[in-house]
Amino acid sequence: MIRTVLAALRQAAAFAIVFMSASLILNAAALFTAPFLAHAAAEEAAPAPNAEAEPAPAAASKPAAAAPTTPPHPLPPPATTLQSVALPGRALRFKAVASAIRLSEAQSGEAQADVATVAYSLEGQDSAKRPVAFVVNGGPGAASAWLNLGALGPWRLDLGKEPVSPSAPAALVGNAETWLDFADLVFIDPPLTGYSRILAKGDGARRQFLSVDGDIEALAVVMRKWLTSNQRLESPKFIVGESYGGFRAPKLARRLQENEGVGIKGIILISPVIDFSWFEAANSPLPVMTQLPSLAAAGRGLKPADAKALDEVEAFASGPYLTDLLRSERDPAALTRIVDGVARLTGLEPAFVRRLGGRVDPSSFAREAGRAEAKIFSRYDMTIAGFDPSPHAADTNFSDPVLDATKTPFASAMANLTATKLGWPVDARYEILNESVSRQWNWDGGRGKNQSLSDLSQALAIDPEFRVLIVHGLTDLVTPYFASKLLIGQIPPFGDPGRVALKIYEGGHMPWLRDGARAALRDDARKLIEGK
């Protein structure tokens, strides 16, 4: 009996050893072949053009939430078409190229991302002398369609009268204010915006692309690659950025010069945030102080031409108002002065201003100013209002009558343009504003710690030819003009203070939605790019 049991145990042990050996062999084979299978799959999925290995940002080490799922289909190969558009007094013939630029990991060559671009170049020009402007929007998470079809490109989305309707036709018209007259244009959609997508599996690449530094690194590589592949390194080069894109632009200029061997002659910042600490500091008087001139302009119907009235508001905001804000909690007389001044300059009821302790924030103003008509004004332009869905509630959740109303028409128009006129159909939704990107953005210690003022100063200090144009809409409460005005006052003149120009237009965060502001923006940009 004992011998029988021992024999059975020896036989079972032998089977176990064989099973374990086979398992180890299979695991080793899997470990050995997996990288090759993954690499082969990446090559098979990659579009043929622009597929050479190219350094991309290294993976970040900090954990972050999972990013949106990468669309399964690769982007199409580049599509080049010859286009023409009839405009008042002229007709433009130009080449349009819709394509994706591949970013790959430097050492392994693994595909990291495909970044979609749309480029317009005027026919019959000397490319060595012809300026080229790279254009990025904001968010983070916004695609370039806003500036492409709203202000700069050869076609423009005609949205009709204000307020904009989300169901407005997505029909394009010739853009009389296009910048193509004086510069070739390259519109870039960062990863996970527009049609751009992240290809690398796992969270490492996603965390890096969705970060302040990784975003700048990737966009700089895209710009350098475009210049190289199109033989445009000799061209005068400019960067145009709106909102968060305006925060990007100084950093991109510095990154391109220091790391990519590309010199930038100038940047144009549309409604930028130059220093987030001015908007994020808890209990700081800076946010309400910088917002007050725009609130006053909205409340009293002021225009940029009303210089005397605006000077009065700015002097009050940066002087007595700021001083009394620092003492009002313990000084009733200071609070009274604040209430009287703010009510007089904005047209708000003194009781409302007092209830807020003199700190009138945009959300409170937006609802109070439209309360009588059950409307709410847009933070993106405090002169445009929509109906309050809950007019009798203490608080309300509402769609912004500027931002949310324009998203759908712009997304539809851009998707239709790429699929038809440009011959570059993509089997995916065009992400005009990917809010998940903004939610998952790695601010490296908090949004309030980020600024690009030092990058702007560095670019001006090292290059006496470098020029800057900063433009704002007067009634924008997302990025108020007064913050930029005070911040650029902190930049030394570096021999010529005229190299930094600030222009204020009628309108809001997207001032180019208005015909007059769009024309003024074009004229001011032309002066900078042509060196006038």
Short mmCIF file of C-alpha atoms in Angstrom, two decimals:
data_model
loop_
_atom_site.label_atom_id
_atom_site.label_comp_id
_atom_site.label_asym_id
_atom_site.label_seq_id
_atom_site.Cartn_x
_atom_site.Cartn_y
_atom_site.Cartn_z
CA MET A 1 0.00 0.00 0.00
CA ILE A 2 2.74 2.46 1.00
CA ARG A 3 4.75 1.57 -2.14
CA THR A 4 1.66 2.25 -4.31
CA VAL A 5 1.11 5.71 -2.75
CA LEU A 6 4.79 6.65 -3.14
CA ALA A 7 4.76 5.60 -6.81
CA ALA A 8 1.69 7.72 -7.44
CA LEU A 9 3.32 10.72 -5.78
CA ARG A 10 6.48 10.32 -7.89
CA GLN A 11 4.40 10.18 -11.08
CA ALA A 12 2.42 13.32 -10.12
CA ALA A 13 5.64 15.21 -9.37
CA ALA A 14 7.05 14.29 -12.77
CA PHE A 15 3.92 15.62 -14.52
CA ALA A 16 4.16 18.85 -12.48
CA ILE A 17 7.79 19.38 -13.51
CA VAL A 18 6.93 18.85 -17.16
CA PHE A 19 3.94 21.24 -16.91
CA MET A 20 5.99 23.94 -15.16
CA SER A 21 8.79 23.64 -17.73
CA ALA A 22 6.35 24.01 -20.60
CA SER A 23 4.74 27.01 -18.93
CA LEU A 24 8.12 28.70 -18.44
CA ILE A 25 9.03 28.08 -22.07
CA LEU A 26 5.73 29.55 -23.28
CA ASN A 27 6.10 32.60 -21.03
CA ALA A 28 9.66 33.18 -22.23
CA ALA A 29 8.53 32.92 -25.82
CA ALA A 30 5.76 35.43 -25.19
CA LEU A 31 8.17 37.86 -23.57
CA PHE A 32 10.58 37.49 -26.48
CA THR A 33 8.04 37.85 -29.29
CA ALA A 34 5.67 40.47 -27.81
CA PRO A 35 7.81 43.51 -28.63
CA PHE A 36 8.20 42.33 -32.22
CA LEU A 37 4.46 41.69 -32.56
CA ALA A 38 3.66 45.09 -31.07
CA HIS A 39 6.16 46.81 -33.37
CA ALA A 40 4.75 44.98 -36.39
CA ALA A 41 1.22 45.96 -35.41
CA ALA A 42 2.26 49.58 -35.04
CA GLU A 43 3.90 49.54 -38.48
CA GLU A 44 0.83 47.93 -40.03
CA ALA A 45 -1.49 50.54 -38.49
CA ALA A 46 0.68 53.52 -39.40
CA PRO A 47 -0.05 55.65 -42.45
CA ALA A 48 2.76 55.50 -44.98
CA PRO A 49 3.68 59.22 -45.19
CA ASN A 50 5.71 60.94 -42.49
CA ALA A 51 6.26 57.60 -40.79
CA GLU A 52 9.98 57.86 -40.16
CA ALA A 53 11.17 57.62 -36.58
CA GLU A 54 11.14 61.01 -34.87
CA PRO A 55 11.92 61.96 -31.28
CA ALA A 56 8.79 62.39 -29.22
CA PRO A 57 8.39 63.39 -25.58
CA ALA A 58 9.66 60.87 -23.08
CA ALA A 59 7.04 59.19 -20.92
CA ALA A 60 6.10 61.07 -17.77
CA SER A 61 6.53 59.42 -14.41
CA LYS A 62 3.54 60.95 -12.64
CA PRO A 63 0.26 58.99 -12.57
CA ALA A 64 -2.80 60.44 -14.29
CA ALA A 65 -6.30 59.39 -15.20
CA ALA A 66 -6.76 57.28 -18.30
CA ALA A 67 -7.09 59.32 -21.48
CA PRO A 68 -9.78 58.82 -24.12
CA THR A 69 -9.56 55.69 -26.24
CA THR A 70 -7.55 56.09 -29.43
CA PRO A 71 -9.71 55.81 -32.59
CA PRO A 72 -9.03 52.43 -34.24
CA HIS A 73 -8.44 53.63 -37.81
CA PRO A 74 -5.22 55.27 -39.01
CA LEU A 75 -5.41 58.71 -40.52
CA PRO A 76 -5.43 58.90 -44.34
CA PRO A 77 -2.28 59.66 -46.34
CA PRO A 78 -1.69 63.34 -47.17
CA ALA A 79 -4.13 64.97 -49.58
CA THR A 80 -2.96 67.90 -51.74
CA THR A 81 -5.43 70.00 -53.71
CA LEU A 82 -5.22 73.22 -55.70
CA GLN A 83 -7.85 75.70 -54.57
CA SER A 84 -9.04 79.17 -55.47
CA VAL A 85 -11.28 81.64 -53.69
CA ALA A 86 -12.78 84.86 -55.03
CA LEU A 87 -12.55 87.74 -52.56
CA PRO A 88 -13.32 91.46 -52.83
CA GLY A 89 -10.78 92.96 -55.21
CA ARG A 90 -8.73 89.81 -55.65
CA ALA A 91 -8.72 86.07 -56.28
CA LEU A 92 -6.38 83.75 -54.40
CA ARG A 93 -4.94 80.55 -55.87
CA PHE A 94 -3.36 78.33 -53.28
CA LYS A 95 -2.32 74.80 -52.40
CA ALA A 96 -4.11 73.08 -49.53
CA VAL A 97 -2.56 70.06 -47.82
CA ALA A 98 -4.32 68.00 -45.16
CA SER A 99 -2.01 65.48 -43.52
CA ALA A 100 -0.79 63.86 -40.33
CA ILE A 101 2.69 64.24 -38.88
CA ARG A 102 3.93 61.13 -37.08
CA LEU A 103 5.64 61.43 -33.70
CA SER A 104 7.69 58.38 -32.68
CA GLU A 105 9.68 57.38 -29.63
CA ALA A 106 13.33 58.32 -30.17
CA GLN A 107 15.05 55.05 -29.23
CA SER A 108 12.53 52.33 -30.13
CA GLY A 109 10.89 54.10 -33.08
CA GLU A 110 7.49 53.15 -31.67
CA ALA A 111 4.66 55.33 -32.99
CA GLN A 112 3.44 57.73 -30.32
CA ALA A 113 0.95 60.04 -32.04
CA ASP A 114 -0.38 61.28 -35.36
CA VAL A 115 -0.88 65.05 -35.34
CA ALA A 116 -3.29 66.38 -37.95
CA THR A 117 -2.44 69.57 -39.83
CA VAL A 118 -4.06 71.68 -42.53
CA ALA A 119 -1.71 73.94 -44.49
CA TYR A 120 -2.46 76.64 -47.05
CA SER A 121 0.30 78.10 -49.26
CA LEU A 122 -0.17 80.77 -51.91
CA GLU A 123 0.84 79.78 -55.44
CA GLY A 124 3.65 81.54 -57.32
CA GLN A 125 5.59 82.76 -54.28
CA ASP A 126 9.28 82.60 -53.34
CA SER A 127 9.10 80.13 -50.46
CA ALA A 128 12.41 81.32 -48.98
CA LYS A 129 10.98 84.80 -48.45
CA ARG A 130 7.34 83.92 -47.91
CA PRO A 131 6.36 84.02 -44.20
CA VAL A 132 4.78 80.94 -42.63
CA ALA A 133 2.56 81.12 -39.54
CA PHE A 134 1.83 78.13 -37.30
CA VAL A 135 -1.57 78.35 -35.63
CA VAL A 136 -2.78 76.63 -32.45
CA ASN A 137 -5.91 77.16 -30.41
CA GLY A 138 -6.42 76.84 -26.68
CA GLY A 139 -8.23 74.78 -24.10
CA PRO A 140 -6.16 72.77 -23.50
CA GLY A 141 -8.29 70.51 -25.64
CA ALA A 142 -9.39 72.91 -28.41
CA ALA A 143 -8.79 72.20 -32.09
CA SER A 144 -7.55 74.72 -34.64
CA ALA A 145 -10.85 74.92 -36.54
CA TRP A 146 -11.83 77.98 -34.49
CA LEU A 147 -9.09 80.15 -35.98
CA ASN A 148 -8.99 78.33 -39.32
CA LEU A 149 -12.67 78.87 -40.13
CA GLY A 150 -13.30 81.85 -37.88
CA ALA A 151 -10.55 84.33 -38.68
CA LEU A 152 -7.37 83.35 -40.56
CA GLY A 153 -8.09 80.77 -43.25
CA PRO A 154 -9.26 81.34 -46.84
CA TRP A 155 -12.81 80.25 -45.96
CA ARG A 156 -14.94 81.48 -43.09
CA LEU A 157 -17.97 80.06 -41.33
CA ASP A 158 -20.71 82.68 -41.63
CA LEU A 159 -22.63 82.37 -38.36
CA GLY A 160 -25.11 85.14 -39.06
CA LYS A 161 -26.43 87.41 -36.35
CA GLU A 162 -25.75 87.15 -32.60
CA PRO A 163 -26.46 85.17 -30.54
CA VAL A 164 -25.26 82.22 -32.59
CA SER A 165 -27.55 79.24 -33.05
CA PRO A 166 -26.01 75.75 -32.64
CA SER A 167 -28.15 74.60 -35.56
CA ALA A 168 -26.77 77.33 -37.85
CA PRO A 169 -25.81 76.03 -41.32
CA ALA A 170 -22.19 74.92 -41.57
CA ALA A 171 -21.71 76.68 -44.91
CA LEU A 172 -18.39 78.34 -45.70
CA VAL A 173 -17.86 81.61 -47.55
CA GLY A 174 -14.72 83.28 -48.84
CA ASN A 175 -12.91 85.04 -46.01
CA ALA A 176 -12.12 88.61 -47.06
CA GLU A 177 -9.93 88.96 -43.94
CA THR A 178 -7.79 85.88 -44.57
CA TRP A 179 -4.12 86.10 -43.63
CA LEU A 180 -3.17 84.07 -46.70
CA ASP A 181 -2.51 87.35 -48.50
CA PHE A 182 0.68 87.86 -46.48
CA ALA A 183 1.59 84.47 -44.94
CA ASP A 184 1.26 80.75 -45.56
CA LEU A 185 -0.75 79.13 -42.78
CA VAL A 186 -0.30 75.82 -40.94
CA PHE A 187 -3.10 74.87 -38.54
CA ILE A 188 -2.16 72.24 -35.94
CA ASP A 189 -4.44 70.07 -33.81
CA PRO A 190 -2.59 68.79 -30.71
CA PRO A 191 -3.05 65.11 -29.78
CA LEU A 192 -6.67 64.18 -28.95
CA THR A 193 -8.05 67.34 -30.58
CA GLY A 194 -9.51 67.56 -34.06
CA TYR A 195 -8.53 64.32 -35.79
CA SER A 196 -5.19 63.92 -34.00
CA ARG A 197 -4.75 60.80 -31.94
CA ILE A 198 -2.34 59.09 -29.59
CA LEU A 199 -1.13 55.75 -30.97
CA ALA A 200 1.04 54.44 -28.13
CA LYS A 201 -0.58 51.96 -25.79
CA GLY A 202 -0.47 52.46 -22.06
CA ASP A 203 -0.63 55.65 -20.04
CA GLY A 204 2.96 56.90 -20.36
CA ALA A 205 2.63 58.70 -23.70
CA ARG A 206 -0.82 59.98 -22.84
CA ARG A 207 0.36 61.48 -19.57
CA GLN A 208 3.20 63.21 -21.37
CA PHE A 209 1.18 64.63 -24.25
CA LEU A 210 -1.48 65.86 -21.82
CA SER A 211 0.97 67.97 -19.83
CA VAL A 212 2.34 71.50 -20.03
CA ASP A 213 5.90 70.53 -20.98
CA GLY A 214 5.05 67.46 -23.07
CA ASP A 215 2.56 69.46 -25.11
CA ILE A 216 5.16 72.13 -25.92
CA GLU A 217 7.75 69.48 -26.75
CA ALA A 218 5.40 67.69 -29.16
CA LEU A 219 4.15 70.82 -30.92
CA ALA A 220 7.71 72.09 -31.40
CA VAL A 221 8.69 68.81 -33.08
CA VAL A 222 5.61 69.00 -35.32
CA MET A 223 6.54 72.52 -36.42
CA ARG A 224 10.15 71.61 -37.10
CA LYS A 225 9.13 68.49 -39.02
CA TRP A 226 6.72 70.46 -41.17
CA LEU A 227 9.39 73.05 -41.99
CA THR A 228 11.92 70.36 -42.86
CA SER A 229 9.66 68.21 -45.03
CA ASN A 230 8.32 71.26 -46.90
CA GLN A 231 11.77 72.87 -47.31
CA ARG A 232 10.69 76.03 -45.48
CA LEU A 233 13.47 76.44 -42.92
CA GLU A 234 14.58 79.63 -44.69
CA SER A 235 11.13 81.22 -44.44
CA PRO A 236 10.34 83.89 -41.82
CA LYS A 237 8.46 81.96 -39.14
CA PHE A 238 5.68 83.08 -36.77
CA ILE A 239 3.40 81.48 -34.18
CA VAL A 240 -0.25 82.41 -33.60
CA GLY A 241 -1.98 81.16 -30.45
CA GLU A 242 -5.40 81.81 -28.97
CA SER A 243 -6.32 81.55 -25.26
CA TYR A 244 -4.20 78.64 -23.93
CA GLY A 245 -2.53 78.76 -27.33
CA GLY A 246 -1.40 82.25 -26.33
CA PHE A 247 0.17 80.72 -23.24
CA ARG A 248 1.86 78.15 -25.49
CA ALA A 249 3.33 80.57 -28.04
CA PRO A 250 6.16 82.13 -25.95
CA LYS A 251 7.16 78.68 -24.71
CA LEU A 252 7.10 77.29 -28.25
CA ALA A 253 9.29 80.12 -29.53
CA ARG A 254 11.83 79.39 -26.83
CA ARG A 255 11.67 75.61 -27.26
CA LEU A 256 12.10 75.83 -31.04
CA GLN A 257 15.14 78.07 -30.72
CA GLU A 258 16.85 76.17 -27.90
CA ASN A 259 16.01 72.56 -28.83
CA GLU A 260 14.93 72.34 -32.47
CA GLY A 261 17.24 74.81 -34.23
CA VAL A 262 14.34 76.93 -35.47
CA GLY A 263 14.21 80.70 -35.00
CA ILE A 264 10.85 82.45 -34.64
CA LYS A 265 10.55 86.08 -35.76
CA GLY A 266 7.39 86.89 -33.84
CA ILE A 267 4.28 85.67 -32.08
CA ILE A 268 0.66 86.79 -32.08
CA LEU A 269 -1.32 86.09 -28.91
CA ILE A 270 -5.11 86.25 -29.15
CA SER A 271 -6.90 86.49 -25.78
CA PRO A 272 -3.96 84.83 -23.99
CA VAL A 273 -3.32 83.78 -20.42
CA ILE A 274 0.25 84.86 -19.74
CA ASP A 275 0.33 84.05 -16.01
CA PHE A 276 -2.21 81.67 -14.47
CA SER A 277 -1.39 82.78 -10.92
CA TRP A 278 -3.27 86.01 -11.60
CA PHE A 279 -6.45 83.99 -12.08
CA GLU A 280 -5.96 81.11 -9.65
CA ALA A 281 -4.72 82.62 -6.37
CA ALA A 282 -7.29 81.91 -3.65
CA ASN A 283 -8.68 85.06 -1.97
CA SER A 284 -6.32 87.21 -4.03
CA PRO A 285 -7.64 90.61 -5.16
CA LEU A 286 -5.87 90.22 -8.52
CA PRO A 287 -8.64 88.35 -10.41
CA VAL A 288 -11.44 90.78 -9.55
CA MET A 289 -9.13 93.76 -10.04
CA THR A 290 -8.16 92.70 -13.58
CA GLN A 291 -11.78 91.85 -14.46
CA LEU A 292 -13.28 95.17 -13.36
CA PRO A 293 -12.53 97.21 -16.54
CA SER A 294 -14.20 94.56 -18.73
CA LEU A 295 -17.18 94.37 -16.36
CA ALA A 296 -17.51 98.14 -16.51
CA ALA A 297 -17.30 98.09 -20.31
CA ALA A 298 -20.07 95.49 -20.49
CA GLY A 299 -22.24 97.20 -17.88
CA ARG A 300 -22.01 100.66 -19.44
CA GLY A 301 -21.68 99.73 -23.10
CA LEU A 302 -18.16 101.12 -23.46
CA LYS A 303 -16.14 100.63 -26.65
CA PRO A 304 -12.35 100.49 -27.12
CA ALA A 305 -12.56 104.04 -28.46
CA ASP A 306 -13.88 105.27 -25.09
CA ALA A 307 -10.32 105.75 -23.87
CA LYS A 308 -11.07 108.35 -21.20
CA ALA A 309 -13.76 106.24 -19.52
CA LEU A 310 -11.60 103.11 -19.65
CA ASP A 311 -8.60 104.99 -18.23
CA GLU A 312 -10.78 106.01 -15.29
CA VAL A 313 -11.83 102.42 -14.59
CA GLU A 314 -8.27 101.11 -14.93
CA ALA A 315 -6.94 103.79 -12.57
CA PHE A 316 -9.61 102.95 -9.99
CA ALA A 317 -9.08 99.18 -10.34
CA SER A 318 -5.30 99.26 -9.92
CA GLY A 319 -5.36 102.04 -7.30
CA PRO A 320 -8.09 102.69 -4.71
CA TYR A 321 -10.00 99.49 -5.48
CA LEU A 322 -6.97 97.22 -5.04
CA THR A 323 -5.88 99.04 -1.89
CA ASP A 324 -9.32 98.89 -0.27
CA LEU A 325 -9.79 95.22 -1.21
CA LEU A 326 -6.81 94.43 0.99
CA ARG A 327 -8.49 96.02 4.02
CA SER A 328 -12.25 95.89 3.40
CA GLU A 329 -12.99 92.86 5.60
CA ARG A 330 -11.97 94.80 8.70
CA ASP A 331 -12.59 98.34 7.47
CA PRO A 332 -16.26 99.34 6.89
CA ALA A 333 -15.20 102.63 5.33
CA ALA A 334 -13.06 100.81 2.77
CA LEU A 335 -15.98 98.54 1.87
CA THR A 336 -18.24 101.55 1.40
CA ARG A 337 -15.73 103.16 -0.96
CA ILE A 338 -15.49 99.92 -2.94
CA VAL A 339 -19.27 99.57 -3.24
CA ASP A 340 -19.73 103.17 -4.33
CA GLY A 341 -16.94 102.99 -6.91
CA VAL A 342 -17.88 99.63 -8.42
CA ALA A 343 -21.58 100.52 -8.61
CA ARG A 344 -20.81 103.84 -10.29
CA LEU A 345 -18.42 102.35 -12.85
CA THR A 346 -20.40 99.21 -13.74
CA GLY A 347 -24.01 100.34 -13.36
CA LEU A 348 -24.74 97.55 -10.86
CA GLU A 349 -27.00 98.11 -7.87
CA PRO A 350 -25.00 99.07 -4.74
CA ALA A 351 -26.88 96.47 -2.65
CA PHE A 352 -25.76 93.71 -5.04
CA VAL A 353 -22.14 94.90 -4.96
CA ARG A 354 -22.20 95.08 -1.15
CA ARG A 355 -23.62 91.56 -0.89
CA LEU A 356 -20.55 90.33 -2.78
CA GLY A 357 -18.17 92.31 -0.58
CA GLY A 358 -17.21 94.43 -3.57
CA ARG A 359 -15.71 91.39 -5.36
CA VAL A 360 -17.95 91.12 -8.39
CA ASP A 361 -17.08 87.86 -10.14
CA PRO A 362 -18.05 87.20 -13.77
CA SER A 363 -20.59 84.47 -12.97
CA SER A 364 -22.49 86.69 -10.54
CA PHE A 365 -22.40 89.61 -12.96
CA ALA A 366 -23.52 87.42 -15.87
CA ARG A 367 -26.71 86.44 -14.07
CA GLU A 368 -27.47 89.72 -12.31
CA ALA A 369 -27.12 91.80 -15.48
CA GLY A 370 -29.71 89.66 -17.28
CA ARG A 371 -32.01 88.81 -14.37
CA ALA A 372 -34.84 91.17 -15.41
CA GLU A 373 -35.18 89.35 -18.75
CA ALA A 374 -34.41 85.87 -17.36
CA LYS A 375 -31.15 85.79 -19.32
CA ILE A 376 -27.50 85.04 -18.59
CA PHE A 377 -24.58 86.80 -20.25
CA SER A 378 -21.61 84.90 -21.64
CA ARG A 379 -18.26 85.04 -19.87
CA TYR A 380 -16.74 84.80 -23.33
CA ASP A 381 -18.46 88.05 -24.32
CA MET A 382 -20.42 89.92 -21.69
CA THR A 383 -22.48 91.70 -24.34
CA ILE A 384 -24.10 88.46 -25.58
CA ALA A 385 -26.83 86.77 -23.55
CA GLY A 386 -28.90 83.61 -23.69
CA PHE A 387 -31.98 82.52 -21.78
CA ASP A 388 -31.51 81.24 -18.23
CA PRO A 389 -32.89 77.66 -18.13
CA SER A 390 -33.63 78.03 -14.39
CA PRO A 391 -34.39 81.74 -13.88
CA HIS A 392 -35.96 81.31 -10.44
CA ALA A 393 -33.35 78.96 -8.97
CA ALA A 394 -30.66 80.20 -6.59
CA ASP A 395 -28.02 78.70 -8.87
CA THR A 396 -28.15 77.65 -12.48
CA ASN A 397 -26.31 75.38 -14.86
CA PHE A 398 -26.37 76.78 -18.38
CA SER A 399 -24.78 76.40 -21.76
CA ASP A 400 -22.64 79.39 -22.63
CA PRO A 401 -24.32 81.41 -25.42
CA VAL A 402 -20.97 81.95 -27.17
CA LEU A 403 -18.75 78.93 -26.56
CA ASP A 404 -21.36 76.18 -26.52
CA ALA A 405 -23.39 77.73 -29.33
CA THR A 406 -20.43 77.83 -31.73
CA LYS A 407 -18.92 74.39 -31.09
CA THR A 408 -21.31 72.42 -33.27
CA PRO A 409 -21.23 74.67 -36.37
CA PHE A 410 -17.43 74.85 -36.32
CA ALA A 411 -17.04 71.08 -35.86
CA SER A 412 -19.49 70.32 -38.67
CA ALA A 413 -17.91 72.83 -41.03
CA MET A 414 -14.39 71.52 -40.41
CA ALA A 415 -15.40 67.89 -40.87
CA ASN A 416 -17.16 68.77 -44.12
CA LEU A 417 -14.21 70.84 -45.38
CA THR A 418 -11.63 68.10 -44.84
CA ALA A 419 -13.81 65.38 -46.33
CA THR A 420 -14.92 67.29 -49.43
CA LYS A 421 -12.82 70.29 -50.52
CA LEU A 422 -9.57 68.98 -49.07
CA GLY A 423 -10.16 65.33 -50.02
CA TRP A 424 -9.09 63.99 -46.63
CA PRO A 425 -12.05 62.07 -45.13
CA VAL A 426 -11.48 60.70 -41.63
CA ASP A 427 -13.65 58.00 -40.08
CA ALA A 428 -13.89 59.70 -36.69
CA ARG A 429 -15.58 62.58 -34.95
CA TYR A 430 -13.83 65.95 -35.20
CA GLU A 431 -13.00 66.90 -31.60
CA ILE A 432 -13.54 70.64 -31.68
CA LEU A 433 -13.24 70.93 -27.88
CA ASN A 434 -12.19 67.77 -26.06
CA GLU A 435 -13.09 68.54 -22.45
CA SER A 436 -11.56 65.28 -21.21
CA VAL A 437 -8.15 66.65 -22.24
CA SER A 438 -8.65 69.69 -20.02
CA ARG A 439 -9.87 67.56 -17.11
CA GLN A 440 -6.86 65.23 -17.32
CA TRP A 441 -4.25 67.91 -18.00
CA ASN A 442 -1.08 67.61 -15.91
CA TRP A 443 -0.33 71.12 -14.65
CA ASP A 444 2.76 69.95 -12.76
CA GLY A 445 1.82 71.17 -9.30
CA GLY A 446 -1.30 73.15 -10.11
CA ARG A 447 -2.51 75.47 -12.83
CA GLY A 448 -1.72 78.59 -10.82
CA LYS A 449 2.01 77.81 -10.89
CA ASN A 450 2.26 78.13 -14.67
CA GLN A 451 3.26 81.24 -16.58
CA SER A 452 4.92 82.11 -19.89
CA LEU A 453 5.91 85.70 -19.05
CA SER A 454 9.50 84.62 -18.41
CA ASP A 455 9.61 82.83 -21.78
CA LEU A 456 8.30 85.97 -23.45
CA SER A 457 10.95 88.10 -21.78
CA GLN A 458 13.68 85.63 -22.75
CA ALA A 459 12.63 85.65 -26.41
CA LEU A 460 12.64 89.45 -26.51
CA ALA A 461 15.95 89.71 -24.68
CA ILE A 462 17.91 87.33 -26.89
CA ASP A 463 16.56 88.43 -30.28
CA PRO A 464 16.30 92.17 -31.07
CA GLU A 465 14.19 91.31 -34.16
CA PHE A 466 11.58 89.35 -32.19
CA ARG A 467 8.17 91.06 -32.08
CA VAL A 468 4.95 90.41 -30.18
CA LEU A 469 1.33 91.33 -30.84
CA ILE A 470 -1.19 90.73 -28.04
CA VAL A 471 -4.88 91.26 -28.78
CA HIS A 472 -7.95 91.06 -26.57
CA GLY A 473 -11.67 91.61 -26.81
CA LEU A 474 -12.82 94.36 -24.45
CA THR A 475 -15.71 92.43 -22.90
CA ASP A 476 -13.92 89.08 -22.44
CA LEU A 477 -14.15 87.87 -18.83
CA VAL A 478 -12.33 84.56 -19.44
CA THR A 479 -8.98 86.24 -20.11
CA PRO A 480 -9.52 89.97 -19.39
CA TYR A 481 -7.34 92.41 -21.29
CA PHE A 482 -6.27 94.33 -18.18
CA ALA A 483 -4.28 91.36 -16.88
CA SER A 484 -2.15 91.30 -20.04
CA LYS A 485 -1.76 95.07 -19.94
CA LEU A 486 -0.37 94.97 -16.41
CA LEU A 487 1.82 91.92 -17.06
CA ILE A 488 3.55 93.22 -20.17
CA GLY A 489 4.27 96.36 -18.18
CA GLN A 490 6.63 94.16 -16.14
CA ILE A 491 8.75 93.34 -19.23
CA PRO A 492 11.85 95.53 -19.67
CA PRO A 493 11.91 97.55 -22.92
CA PHE A 494 15.05 95.74 -24.20
CA GLY A 495 15.96 98.78 -26.28
CA ASP A 496 12.62 99.15 -28.07
CA PRO A 497 9.35 98.94 -26.11
CA GLY A 498 7.46 99.08 -29.41
CA ARG A 499 8.35 95.44 -30.10
CA VAL A 500 5.44 94.45 -27.82
CA ALA A 501 2.07 95.82 -28.96
CA LEU A 502 -1.28 95.46 -27.15
CA LYS A 503 -4.50 95.97 -29.12
CA ILE A 504 -8.02 95.99 -27.69
CA TYR A 505 -10.94 95.22 -30.01
CA GLU A 506 -14.68 95.31 -29.63
CA GLY A 507 -15.96 91.86 -28.69
CA GLY A 508 -15.03 89.05 -26.35
CA HIS A 509 -12.73 86.04 -26.04
CA MET A 510 -13.13 85.34 -29.77
CA PRO A 511 -13.20 88.93 -31.00
CA TRP A 512 -12.90 87.77 -34.61
CA LEU A 513 -16.55 86.72 -34.48
CA ARG A 514 -17.25 90.40 -35.17
CA ASP A 515 -16.53 91.78 -38.62
CA GLY A 516 -14.76 94.93 -37.44
CA ALA A 517 -12.51 93.11 -34.98
CA ARG A 518 -11.63 90.44 -37.54
CA ALA A 519 -10.54 93.11 -40.01
CA ALA A 520 -8.53 94.96 -37.34
CA LEU A 521 -6.83 91.72 -36.28
CA ARG A 522 -5.85 91.02 -39.86
CA ASP A 523 -4.40 94.50 -40.34
CA ASP A 524 -2.44 94.42 -37.07
CA ALA A 525 -1.10 90.92 -37.80
CA ARG A 526 0.00 92.00 -41.26
CA LYS A 527 1.98 94.91 -39.81
CA LEU A 528 3.83 92.58 -37.45
CA ILE A 529 4.54 89.88 -40.03
CA GLU A 530 5.65 92.36 -42.69
CA GLY A 531 7.73 94.30 -40.17
CA LYS A 532 5.88 97.58 -40.55
#
